[in-house]
PDB file of C-alpha atoms in Angstrom:
ATOM      1  CA  MET A1366      36.604 121.895  89.198  1.00  0.00           C
ATOM      2  CA  LEU A1367      34.057 119.578  87.654  1.00  0.00           C
ATOM      3  CA  ASN A1368      30.449 120.656  87.262  1.00  0.00           C
ATOM      4  CA  THR A1369      28.412 118.593  89.766  1.00  0.00           C
ATOM      5  CA  HIS A1370      25.249 119.086  87.706  1.00  0.00           C
ATOM      6  CA  ALA A1371      26.804 117.600  84.557  1.00  0.00           C
ATOM      7  CA  SER A1372      25.799 114.166  83.366  1.00  0.00           C
ATOM      8  CA  PRO A1373      28.142 111.178  83.950  1.00  0.00           C
ATOM      9  CA  SER A1374      28.832 110.906  80.211  1.00  0.00           C
ATOM     10  CA  SER A1375      29.957 114.534  79.972  1.00  0.00           C
ATOM     11  CA  ILE A1376      32.200 114.123  83.025  1.00  0.00           C
ATOM     12  CA  ALA A1377      33.818 111.015  81.491  1.00  0.00           C
ATOM     13  CA  ALA A1378      34.373 112.875  78.229  1.00  0.00           C
ATOM     14  CA  SER A1379      36.003 115.748  80.115  1.00  0.00           C
ATOM     15  CA  LEU A1380      38.325 113.377  81.968  1.00  0.00           C
ATOM     16  CA  GLN A1381      39.322 111.654  78.719  1.00  0.00           C
ATOM     17  CA  ALA A1382      40.039 115.017  77.112  1.00  0.00           C
ATOM     18  CA  VAL A1383      42.339 115.869  80.014  1.00  0.00           C
ATOM     19  CA  GLU A1384      44.077 112.482  80.120  1.00  0.00           C
ATOM     20  CA  ARG A1385      44.763 112.022  76.379  1.00  0.00           C
ATOM     21  CA  PRO A1386      47.147 114.982  75.933  1.00  0.00           C
ATOM     22  CA  ALA A1387      49.028 113.923  79.070  1.00  0.00           C
ATOM     23  CA  TYR A1388      49.385 110.390  77.707  1.00  0.00           C
ATOM     24  CA  ARG A1389      50.530 111.657  74.310  1.00  0.00           C
ATOM     25  CA  ASN A1390      52.985 114.073  75.906  1.00  0.00           C
ATOM     26  CA  ALA A1391      54.412 111.243  78.002  1.00  0.00           C
ATOM     27  CA  SER A1392      54.877 109.061  74.895  1.00  0.00           C
ATOM     28  CA  ASP A1393      56.418 111.923  72.947  1.00  0.00           C
ATOM     29  CA  SER A1394      58.788 112.780  75.787  1.00  0.00           C
ATOM     30  CA  LYS A1395      59.828 109.133  76.126  1.00  0.00           C
ATOM     31  CA  LEU A1396      60.553 108.910  72.397  1.00  0.00           C
ATOM     32  CA  TRP A1397      62.462 112.184  72.567  1.00  0.00           C
ATOM     33  CA  ARG A1398      64.555 110.901  75.492  1.00  0.00           C
ATOM     34  CA  VAL A1399      65.418 107.744  73.557  1.00  0.00           C
ATOM     35  CA  LEU A1400      66.453 109.730  70.470  1.00  0.00           C
ATOM     36  CA  LYS A1401      68.398 112.181  72.623  1.00  0.00           C
ATOM     37  CA  ARG A1402      70.334 109.392  74.326  1.00  0.00           C
ATOM     38  CA  HIS A1403      70.805 107.446  71.101  1.00  0.00           C
ATOM     39  CA  PRO A1404      70.912 109.939  68.188  1.00  0.00           C
ATOM     40  CA  GLN A1405      72.367 107.259  65.925  1.00  0.00           C
ATOM     41  CA  ILE A1406      68.864 105.750  65.710  1.00  0.00           C
ATOM     42  CA  ALA A1407      67.480 108.925  64.142  1.00  0.00           C
ATOM     43  CA  VAL A1408      70.437 109.205  61.761  1.00  0.00           C
ATOM     44  CA  GLY A1409      70.142 105.561  60.726  1.00  0.00           C
ATOM     45  CA  VAL A1410      66.391 105.803  60.173  1.00  0.00           C
ATOM     46  CA  LEU A1411      66.832 108.977  58.118  1.00  0.00           C
ATOM     47  CA  ILE A1412      69.468 107.374  55.873  1.00  0.00           C
ATOM     48  CA  LEU A1413      67.421 104.227  55.347  1.00  0.00           C
ATOM     49  CA  LEU A1414      64.265 106.232  54.696  1.00  0.00           C
ATOM     50  CA  VAL A1415      66.011 108.228  51.968  1.00  0.00           C
ATOM     51  CA  VAL A1416      67.444 105.066  50.358  1.00  0.00           C
ATOM     52  CA  THR A1417      64.057 103.338  50.504  1.00  0.00           C
ATOM     53  CA  LEU A1418      62.298 106.317  48.922  1.00  0.00           C
ATOM     54  CA  ILE A1419      64.928 106.400  46.172  1.00  0.00           C
ATOM     55  CA  ALA A1420      64.318 102.713  45.501  1.00  0.00           C
ATOM     56  CA  ILE A1421      60.526 103.061  45.444  1.00  0.00           C
ATOM     57  CA  PHE A1422      60.343 106.209  43.327  1.00  0.00           C
ATOM     58  CA  ALA A1423      63.271 105.457  41.018  1.00  0.00           C
ATOM     59  CA  PRO A1424      61.183 105.896  37.815  1.00  0.00           C
ATOM     60  CA  LEU A1425      60.119 109.384  38.992  1.00  0.00           C
ATOM     61  CA  LEU A1426      63.597 110.713  39.791  1.00  0.00           C
ATOM     62  CA  GLY A1427      64.606 111.783  36.299  1.00  0.00           C
ATOM     63  CA  THR A1428      65.984 108.393  35.340  1.00  0.00           C
ATOM     64  CA  VAL A1429      66.055 106.618  31.983  1.00  0.00           C
ATOM     65  CA  ASP A1430      66.250 102.944  31.119  1.00  0.00           C
ATOM     66  CA  PRO A1431      69.354 101.782  33.066  1.00  0.00           C
ATOM     67  CA  ARG A1432      69.931  99.017  30.495  1.00  0.00           C
ATOM     68  CA  ALA A1433      69.849 101.277  27.430  1.00  0.00           C
ATOM     69  CA  ILE A1434      73.182 101.049  25.564  1.00  0.00           C
ATOM     70  CA  SER A1435      74.481 103.914  23.440  1.00  0.00           C
ATOM     71  CA  VAL A1436      77.892 103.450  21.819  1.00  0.00           C
ATOM     72  CA  THR A1437      78.076 107.114  20.854  1.00  0.00           C
ATOM     73  CA  LYS A1438      77.730 108.216  24.506  1.00  0.00           C
ATOM     74  CA  ARG A1439      80.415 106.021  26.039  1.00  0.00           C
ATOM     75  CA  LEU A1440      82.360 107.293  29.087  1.00  0.00           C
ATOM     76  CA  ARG A1441      80.779 110.719  29.202  1.00  0.00           C
ATOM     77  CA  PRO A1442      81.861 112.765  32.254  1.00  0.00           C
ATOM     78  CA  PRO A1443      79.273 114.008  34.778  1.00  0.00           C
ATOM     79  CA  SER A1444      77.261 116.846  33.247  1.00  0.00           C
ATOM     80  CA  ALA A1445      73.826 118.424  33.186  1.00  0.00           C
ATOM     81  CA  GLU A1446      72.669 115.721  30.746  1.00  0.00           C
ATOM     82  CA  PHE A1447      74.300 112.803  32.546  1.00  0.00           C
ATOM     83  CA  TRP A1448      74.508 113.674  36.239  1.00  0.00           C
ATOM     84  CA  PHE A1449      76.916 110.828  37.099  1.00  0.00           C
ATOM     85  CA  GLY A1450      78.274 110.352  33.579  1.00  0.00           C
ATOM     86  CA  THR A1451      78.026 107.185  31.491  1.00  0.00           C
ATOM     87  CA  ASP A1452      79.796 103.834  31.653  1.00  0.00           C
ATOM     88  CA  ALA A1453      81.798 101.935  29.020  1.00  0.00           C
ATOM     89  CA  LEU A1454      78.600 100.905  27.222  1.00  0.00           C
ATOM     90  CA  GLY A1455      77.045 104.369  27.222  1.00  0.00           C
ATOM     91  CA  ARG A1456      74.520 103.572  29.956  1.00  0.00           C
ATOM     92  CA  ASP A1457      73.427 106.388  32.261  1.00  0.00           C
ATOM     93  CA  LEU A1458      75.291 105.848  35.539  1.00  0.00           C
ATOM     94  CA  TYR A1459      72.817 107.928  37.554  1.00  0.00           C
ATOM     95  CA  SER A1460      69.903 105.758  36.465  1.00  0.00           C
ATOM     96  CA  ARG A1461      71.839 102.571  37.154  1.00  0.00           C
ATOM     97  CA  VAL A1462      72.824 103.707  40.658  1.00  0.00           C
ATOM     98  CA  VAL A1463      69.270 104.794  41.508  1.00  0.00           C
ATOM     99  CA  TYR A1464      67.757 101.544  40.256  1.00  0.00           C
ATOM    100  CA  GLY A1465      70.521  99.622  42.017  1.00  0.00           C
ATOM    101  CA  ALA A1466      69.073 100.798  45.333  1.00  0.00           C
ATOM    102  CA  ARG A1467      66.080  98.558  44.650  1.00  0.00           C
ATOM    103  CA  ILE A1468      68.244  95.443  44.718  1.00  0.00           C
ATOM    104  CA  SER A1469      69.913  96.372  48.002  1.00  0.00           C
ATOM    105  CA  VAL A1470      66.620  97.247  49.691  1.00  0.00           C
ATOM    106  CA  ALA A1471      64.851  94.123  48.410  1.00  0.00           C
ATOM    107  CA  VAL A1472      67.707  91.796  49.335  1.00  0.00           C
ATOM    108  CA  SER A1473      68.297  93.296  52.789  1.00  0.00           C
ATOM    109  CA  VAL A1474      64.619  93.330  53.816  1.00  0.00           C
ATOM    110  CA  SER A1475      63.901  89.849  52.419  1.00  0.00           C
ATOM    111  CA  CYS A1476      66.992  88.263  53.964  1.00  0.00           C
ATOM    112  CA  ALA A1477      66.411  89.920  57.339  1.00  0.00           C
ATOM    113  CA  PHE A1478      62.788  88.744  57.450  1.00  0.00           C
ATOM    114  CA  LEU A1479      63.421  85.192  56.244  1.00  0.00           C
ATOM    115  CA  SER A1480      66.519  84.750  58.391  1.00  0.00           C
ATOM    116  CA  CYS A1481      64.730  85.957  61.507  1.00  0.00           C
ATOM    117  CA  VAL A1482      61.723  83.703  60.907  1.00  0.00           C
ATOM    118  CA  GLY A1483      63.867  80.650  60.102  1.00  0.00           C
ATOM    119  CA  GLY A1484      66.392  81.367  62.850  1.00  0.00           C
ATOM    120  CA  THR A1485      63.654  81.820  65.444  1.00  0.00           C
ATOM    121  CA  LEU A1486      62.057  78.484  64.553  1.00  0.00           C
ATOM    122  CA  VAL A1487      65.399  76.669  64.567  1.00  0.00           C
ATOM    123  CA  GLY A1488      66.461  78.307  67.824  1.00  0.00           C
ATOM    124  CA  MET A1489      63.189  77.414  69.542  1.00  0.00           C
ATOM    125  CA  VAL A1490      63.408  73.801  68.380  1.00  0.00           C
ATOM    126  CA  SER A1491      66.999  73.616  69.563  1.00  0.00           C
ATOM    127  CA  ALA A1492      66.124  74.962  73.012  1.00  0.00           C
ATOM    128  CA  SER A1493      63.178  72.589  73.431  1.00  0.00           C
ATOM    129  CA  GLY A1494      65.270  69.604  74.544  1.00  0.00           C
ATOM    130  CA  LYS A1495      68.753  68.196  74.986  1.00  0.00           C
ATOM    131  CA  TRP A1496      68.607  65.786  72.035  1.00  0.00           C
ATOM    132  CA  ALA A1497      67.148  68.404  69.713  1.00  0.00           C
ATOM    133  CA  ASP A1498      69.795  70.859  70.842  1.00  0.00           C
ATOM    134  CA  SER A1499      72.603  68.391  70.135  1.00  0.00           C
ATOM    135  CA  VAL A1500      71.399  67.565  66.636  1.00  0.00           C
ATOM    136  CA  VAL A1501      70.166  70.964  65.444  1.00  0.00           C
ATOM    137  CA  MET A1502      73.040  73.054  66.752  1.00  0.00           C
ATOM    138  CA  ARG A1503      75.660  70.683  65.356  1.00  0.00           C
ATOM    139  CA  VAL A1504      74.089  71.169  61.939  1.00  0.00           C
ATOM    140  CA  MET A1505      74.085  74.926  62.479  1.00  0.00           C
ATOM    141  CA  ASP A1506      77.722  74.812  63.597  1.00  0.00           C
ATOM    142  CA  GLY A1507      78.532  72.997  60.381  1.00  0.00           C
ATOM    143  CA  PHE A1508      76.979  75.773  58.313  1.00  0.00           C
ATOM    144  CA  MET A1509      78.741  78.456  60.366  1.00  0.00           C
ATOM    145  CA  SER A1510      82.114  76.781  59.876  1.00  0.00           C
ATOM    146  CA  ILE A1511      81.857  77.486  56.147  1.00  0.00           C
ATOM    147  CA  PRO A1512      82.694  81.080  55.150  1.00  0.00           C
ATOM    148  CA  ALA A1513      79.551  82.942  54.175  1.00  0.00           C
ATOM    149  CA  MET A1514      80.901  83.987  50.793  1.00  0.00           C
ATOM    150  CA  LEU A1515      81.975  80.461  49.827  1.00  0.00           C
ATOM    151  CA  LEU A1516      78.630  78.960  50.794  1.00  0.00           C
ATOM    152  CA  ALA A1517      76.754  81.648  48.900  1.00  0.00           C
ATOM    153  CA  ILE A1518      78.970  81.172  45.820  1.00  0.00           C
ATOM    154  CA  ALA A1519      78.423  77.397  45.958  1.00  0.00           C
ATOM    155  CA  LEU A1520      74.659  77.828  46.109  1.00  0.00           C
ATOM    156  CA  MET A1521      74.741  80.354  43.296  1.00  0.00           C
ATOM    157  CA  ALA A1522      76.888  78.036  41.160  1.00  0.00           C
ATOM    158  CA  ALA A1523      74.498  75.135  41.690  1.00  0.00           C
ATOM    159  CA  THR A1524      71.446  77.131  40.650  1.00  0.00           C
ATOM    160  CA  ARG A1525      70.458  79.755  38.113  1.00  0.00           C
ATOM    161  CA  GLY A1526      71.648  83.252  38.911  1.00  0.00           C
ATOM    162  CA  SER A1527      68.823  85.592  39.918  1.00  0.00           C
ATOM    163  CA  VAL A1528      67.832  87.965  42.694  1.00  0.00           C
ATOM    164  CA  GLY A1529      65.741  85.224  44.292  1.00  0.00           C
ATOM    165  CA  THR A1530      68.714  82.870  44.299  1.00  0.00           C
ATOM    166  CA  VAL A1531      70.848  85.556  45.934  1.00  0.00           C
ATOM    167  CA  ILE A1532      68.221  85.979  48.671  1.00  0.00           C
ATOM    168  CA  VAL A1533      68.053  82.231  49.293  1.00  0.00           C
ATOM    169  CA  ALA A1534      71.842  81.903  49.398  1.00  0.00           C
ATOM    170  CA  ILE A1535      72.261  84.737  51.902  1.00  0.00           C
ATOM    171  CA  THR A1536      69.329  83.530  54.020  1.00  0.00           C
ATOM    172  CA  VAL A1537      70.851  80.059  54.355  1.00  0.00           C
ATOM    173  CA  VAL A1538      74.079  81.675  55.513  1.00  0.00           C
ATOM    174  CA  GLU A1539      72.424  83.947  58.096  1.00  0.00           C
ATOM    175  CA  ILE A1540      69.881  81.557  59.651  1.00  0.00           C
ATOM    176  CA  PRO A1541      72.479  79.779  61.874  1.00  0.00           C
ATOM    177  CA  ARG A1542      73.606  83.091  63.379  1.00  0.00           C
ATOM    178  CA  VAL A1543      70.051  84.114  64.247  1.00  0.00           C
ATOM    179  CA  ALA A1544      69.341  80.615  65.585  1.00  0.00           C
ATOM    180  CA  ARG A1545      72.262  80.807  68.018  1.00  0.00           C
ATOM    181  CA  VAL A1546      71.010  84.134  69.386  1.00  0.00           C
ATOM    182  CA  ILE A1547      67.450  82.859  69.840  1.00  0.00           C
ATOM    183  CA  ARG A1548      68.680  79.600  71.384  1.00  0.00           C
ATOM    184  CA  GLY A1549      70.728  81.488  73.967  1.00  0.00           C
ATOM    185  CA  VAL A1550      67.788  83.711  74.886  1.00  0.00           C
ATOM    186  CA  MET A1551      65.416  80.752  75.121  1.00  0.00           C
ATOM    187  CA  LEU A1552      67.769  78.765  77.347  1.00  0.00           C
ATOM    188  CA  ALA A1553      68.089  81.730  79.685  1.00  0.00           C
ATOM    189  CA  LEU A1554      64.339  82.353  79.799  1.00  0.00           C
ATOM    190  CA  ARG A1555      63.547  78.695  80.350  1.00  0.00           C
ATOM    191  CA  GLU A1556      64.983  78.909  83.864  1.00  0.00           C
ATOM    192  CA  MET A1557      63.229  82.148  84.832  1.00  0.00           C
ATOM    193  CA  PRO A1558      60.687  82.053  87.695  1.00  0.00           C
ATOM    194  CA  PHE A1559      57.764  83.300  85.575  1.00  0.00           C
ATOM    195  CA  VAL A1560      58.214  80.398  83.152  1.00  0.00           C
ATOM    196  CA  GLU A1561      58.412  77.893  86.001  1.00  0.00           C
ATOM    197  CA  ALA A1562      55.275  79.458  87.475  1.00  0.00           C
ATOM    198  CA  ALA A1563      53.476  79.102  84.148  1.00  0.00           C
ATOM    199  CA  VAL A1564      54.483  75.433  83.957  1.00  0.00           C
ATOM    200  CA  ALA A1565      53.309  74.857  87.533  1.00  0.00           C
ATOM    201  CA  ALA A1566      49.983  76.516  86.706  1.00  0.00           C
ATOM    202  CA  GLY A1567      49.410  73.955  83.961  1.00  0.00           C
ATOM    203  CA  SER A1568      50.052  76.145  80.902  1.00  0.00           C
ATOM    204  CA  THR A1569      50.747  74.233  77.721  1.00  0.00           C
ATOM    205  CA  THR A1570      54.059  74.563  75.894  1.00  0.00           C
ATOM    206  CA  PRO A1571      52.605  76.480  72.897  1.00  0.00           C
ATOM    207  CA  LYS A1572      50.879  78.891  75.286  1.00  0.00           C
ATOM    208  CA  ILE A1573      54.101  79.480  77.226  1.00  0.00           C
ATOM    209  CA  ILE A1574      56.006  80.103  74.001  1.00  0.00           C
ATOM    210  CA  ILE A1575      53.445  82.540  72.590  1.00  0.00           C
ATOM    211  CA  ARG A1576      52.666  84.461  75.787  1.00  0.00           C
ATOM    212  CA  HIS A1577      56.000  84.446  77.607  1.00  0.00           C
ATOM    213  CA  LEU A1578      58.933  83.498  75.402  1.00  0.00           C
ATOM    214  CA  LEU A1579      58.229  85.120  72.025  1.00  0.00           C
ATOM    215  CA  PRO A1580      57.667  88.648  73.442  1.00  0.00           C
ATOM    216  CA  ALA A1581      60.993  88.369  75.253  1.00  0.00           C
ATOM    217  CA  VAL A1582      62.948  87.661  72.042  1.00  0.00           C
ATOM    218  CA  VAL A1583      61.543  90.626  70.116  1.00  0.00           C
ATOM    219  CA  SER A1584      64.269  93.008  71.290  1.00  0.00           C
ATOM    220  CA  PRO A1585      67.312  90.829  70.479  1.00  0.00           C
ATOM    221  CA  LEU A1586      65.652  89.667  67.271  1.00  0.00           C
ATOM    222  CA  THR A1587      65.098  93.265  66.132  1.00  0.00           C
ATOM    223  CA  VAL A1588      68.745  94.112  66.701  1.00  0.00           C
ATOM    224  CA  GLN A1589      69.885  90.935  64.964  1.00  0.00           C
ATOM    225  CA  ALA A1590      67.664  91.744  61.977  1.00  0.00           C
ATOM    226  CA  THR A1591      69.560  94.989  61.385  1.00  0.00           C
ATOM    227  CA  PHE A1592      72.889  93.152  61.418  1.00  0.00           C
ATOM    228  CA  VAL A1593      71.533  90.545  59.002  1.00  0.00           C
ATOM    229  CA  ALA A1594      70.306  93.320  56.686  1.00  0.00           C
ATOM    230  CA  SER A1595      73.758  94.942  56.708  1.00  0.00           C
ATOM    231  CA  ALA A1596      75.486  91.624  56.025  1.00  0.00           C
ATOM    232  CA  ALA A1597      73.028  90.855  53.225  1.00  0.00           C
ATOM    233  CA  ILE A1598      73.828  94.134  51.452  1.00  0.00           C
ATOM    234  CA  ILE A1599      77.564  93.457  51.692  1.00  0.00           C
ATOM    235  CA  ILE A1600      77.312  89.831  50.540  1.00  0.00           C
ATOM    236  CA  GLU A1601      75.025  90.707  47.619  1.00  0.00           C
ATOM    237  CA  ALA A1602      77.352  93.483  46.483  1.00  0.00           C
ATOM    238  CA  SER A1603      80.371  91.192  46.826  1.00  0.00           C
ATOM    239  CA  LEU A1604      78.720  88.382  44.875  1.00  0.00           C
ATOM    240  CA  SER A1605      77.641  90.788  42.132  1.00  0.00           C
ATOM    241  CA  PHE A1606      81.118  92.336  42.025  1.00  0.00           C
ATOM    242  CA  ILE A1607      82.737  88.964  41.285  1.00  0.00           C
ATOM    243  CA  GLY A1608      80.004  88.002  38.813  1.00  0.00           C
ATOM    244  CA  ALA A1609      78.317  85.370  41.004  1.00  0.00           C
ATOM    245  CA  GLY A1610      75.335  87.392  42.182  1.00  0.00           C
ATOM    246  CA  THR A1611      72.716  89.545  40.500  1.00  0.00           C
ATOM    247  CA  PRO A1612      72.695  89.040  36.710  1.00  0.00           C
ATOM    248  CA  PRO A1613      74.442  91.802  34.720  1.00  0.00           C
ATOM    249  CA  THR A1614      71.145  92.727  33.073  1.00  0.00           C
ATOM    250  CA  ILE A1615      69.822  93.898  36.469  1.00  0.00           C
ATOM    251  CA  PRO A1616      71.698  96.944  37.810  1.00  0.00           C
ATOM    252  CA  SER A1617      73.025  96.588  41.343  1.00  0.00           C
ATOM    253  CA  TRP A1618      75.725  98.515  43.122  1.00  0.00           C
ATOM    254  CA  GLY A1619      77.992  95.477  43.066  1.00  0.00           C
ATOM    255  CA  ASN A1620      77.940  94.834  39.323  1.00  0.00           C
ATOM    256  CA  ILE A1621      78.068  98.594  38.594  1.00  0.00           C
ATOM    257  CA  MET A1622      81.388  98.730  40.463  1.00  0.00           C
ATOM    258  CA  ALA A1623      82.496  95.566  38.662  1.00  0.00           C
ATOM    259  CA  ASP A1624      81.784  97.183  35.279  1.00  0.00           C
ATOM    260  CA  GLY A1625      83.875 100.223  36.189  1.00  0.00           C
ATOM    261  CA  LYS A1626      86.840  98.532  37.885  1.00  0.00           C
ATOM    262  CA  ALA A1627      88.789  98.185  34.622  1.00  0.00           C
ATOM    263  CA  LEU A1628      88.639 101.965  34.164  1.00  0.00           C
ATOM    264  CA  TRP A1629      89.248 102.874  37.806  1.00  0.00           C
ATOM    265  CA  GLN A1630      92.460 104.793  37.153  1.00  0.00           C
ATOM    266  CA  VAL A1631      91.056 107.004  34.387  1.00  0.00           C
ATOM    267  CA  LYS A1632      87.371 107.133  35.394  1.00  0.00           C
ATOM    268  CA  PRO A1633      87.303 106.667  39.199  1.00  0.00           C
ATOM    269  CA  HIS A1634      83.738 107.973  39.519  1.00  0.00           C
ATOM    270  CA  LEU A1635      82.437 104.798  37.846  1.00  0.00           C
ATOM    271  CA  VAL A1636      83.373 102.898  41.011  1.00  0.00           C
ATOM    272  CA  PHE A1637      83.390 105.690  43.570  1.00  0.00           C
ATOM    273  CA  ILE A1638      79.757 106.821  43.145  1.00  0.00           C
ATOM    274  CA  PRO A1639      78.067 103.409  43.648  1.00  0.00           C
ATOM    275  CA  ALA A1640      80.568 102.667  46.430  1.00  0.00           C
ATOM    276  CA  VAL A1641      79.459 105.819  48.264  1.00  0.00           C
ATOM    277  CA  PHE A1642      75.796 104.799  48.017  1.00  0.00           C
ATOM    278  CA  LEU A1643      76.670 101.305  49.224  1.00  0.00           C
ATOM    279  CA  GLY A1644      78.768 102.570  52.118  1.00  0.00           C
ATOM    280  CA  VAL A1645      76.215 105.141  53.275  1.00  0.00           C
ATOM    281  CA  THR A1646      73.420 102.538  53.226  1.00  0.00           C
ATOM    282  CA  ILE A1647      75.469 100.078  55.274  1.00  0.00           C
ATOM    283  CA  LEU A1648      76.360 102.900  57.655  1.00  0.00           C
ATOM    284  CA  GLY A1649      72.668 103.694  58.136  1.00  0.00           C
ATOM    285  CA  VAL A1650      71.807 100.071  58.917  1.00  0.00           C
ATOM    286  CA  ASN A1651      74.707  99.741  61.363  1.00  0.00           C
ATOM    287  CA  LEU A1652      73.825 103.006  63.127  1.00  0.00           C
ATOM    288  CA  LEU A1653      70.244 101.835  63.536  1.00  0.00           C
ATOM    289  CA  GLY A1654      71.369  98.443  64.825  1.00  0.00           C
ATOM    290  CA  ASP A1655      73.848  99.893  67.321  1.00  0.00           C
ATOM    291  CA  GLY A1656      71.291 102.418  68.556  1.00  0.00           C
ATOM    292  CA  LEU A1657      68.584  99.794  69.005  1.00  0.00           C
ATOM    293  CA  ARG A1658      71.010  97.505  70.814  1.00  0.00           C
ATOM    294  CA  ASP A1659      71.900 100.238  73.301  1.00  0.00           C
ATOM    295  CA  ALA A1660      68.305 101.425  73.701  1.00  0.00           C
ATOM    296  CA  LEU A1661      66.854  97.948  74.250  1.00  0.00           C
ATOM    297  CA  ASP A1662      69.610  96.710  76.574  1.00  0.00           C
ATOM    298  CA  PRO A1663      68.480  97.286  80.204  1.00  0.00           C
ATOM    299  CA  ARG A1664      72.092  97.501  81.379  1.00  0.00           C
ATOM    300  CA  MET A1665      72.818 100.327  78.933  1.00  0.00           C
ATOM    301  CA  ALA A1666      69.598 102.086  79.992  1.00  0.00           C
ATOM    302  CA  GLU A1667      70.684 101.975  83.654  1.00  0.00           C
ATOM    303  CA  ARG A1668      74.060 103.509  82.813  1.00  0.00           C
ATOM    304  CA  SER A1669      72.481 106.355  80.883  1.00  0.00           C
TER     305      SER A1669
END
């Protein structure tokens, strides 16, 4: 029971002290229920967190210069001195793999962000009117008709090879896919009663977009961002593997595997180790994307 002789300020403080733990417990229990129903989210986040920490703290993880060449230490097997062995030029494979995580993280995050921003703008413009939809989406269909790898290779061939060029090439490839998702969501929301009510109330188009439409596309855009990040890692590794991506002077998992492919039969770890890191990272992104898709889909929530 509350003390009737207490001041109003002390009573309010007591009520807040009682309500805050209940609110926190409710939030914690909701998060726990989501993770319990979709454990792949926790697994994906854990994998990506480890990869990101490896990329950030690469200089502190017992690495050496990944570009340092030593002819006398060529093709050393894994040992206490060289944890993953050395490649054909005597470079420490462990250091190259660890530093290669930086390229994958940078490319995936940059491409996901730029593709989502560009795709959202294009999708919103396309859904704004029939003529805009006809023109913009035909251009997007033209880009999507070209295989992603070929378009990226063409852009890389026309410009100077660098990490920035790789990001631009992959972003151009992924924007049409994000734009189609956003366009579909916008066209569906445009006919919803709450949007019609906002129009009838005299709300301006920018206000309707900011207050009603943009919050509704956050969920599908978040899921699409994970798929873009996964595709960006694969495309970057593929481009680097064929020599059309990250320059050889910058270690990435793709060009590390390319350097070791000639010795695959006698030194399989030169390809296998970076391939494992690449595969596990892509697995983490896909697990996170699948989990978010199921968790944010109301139909999946009703079934569970």
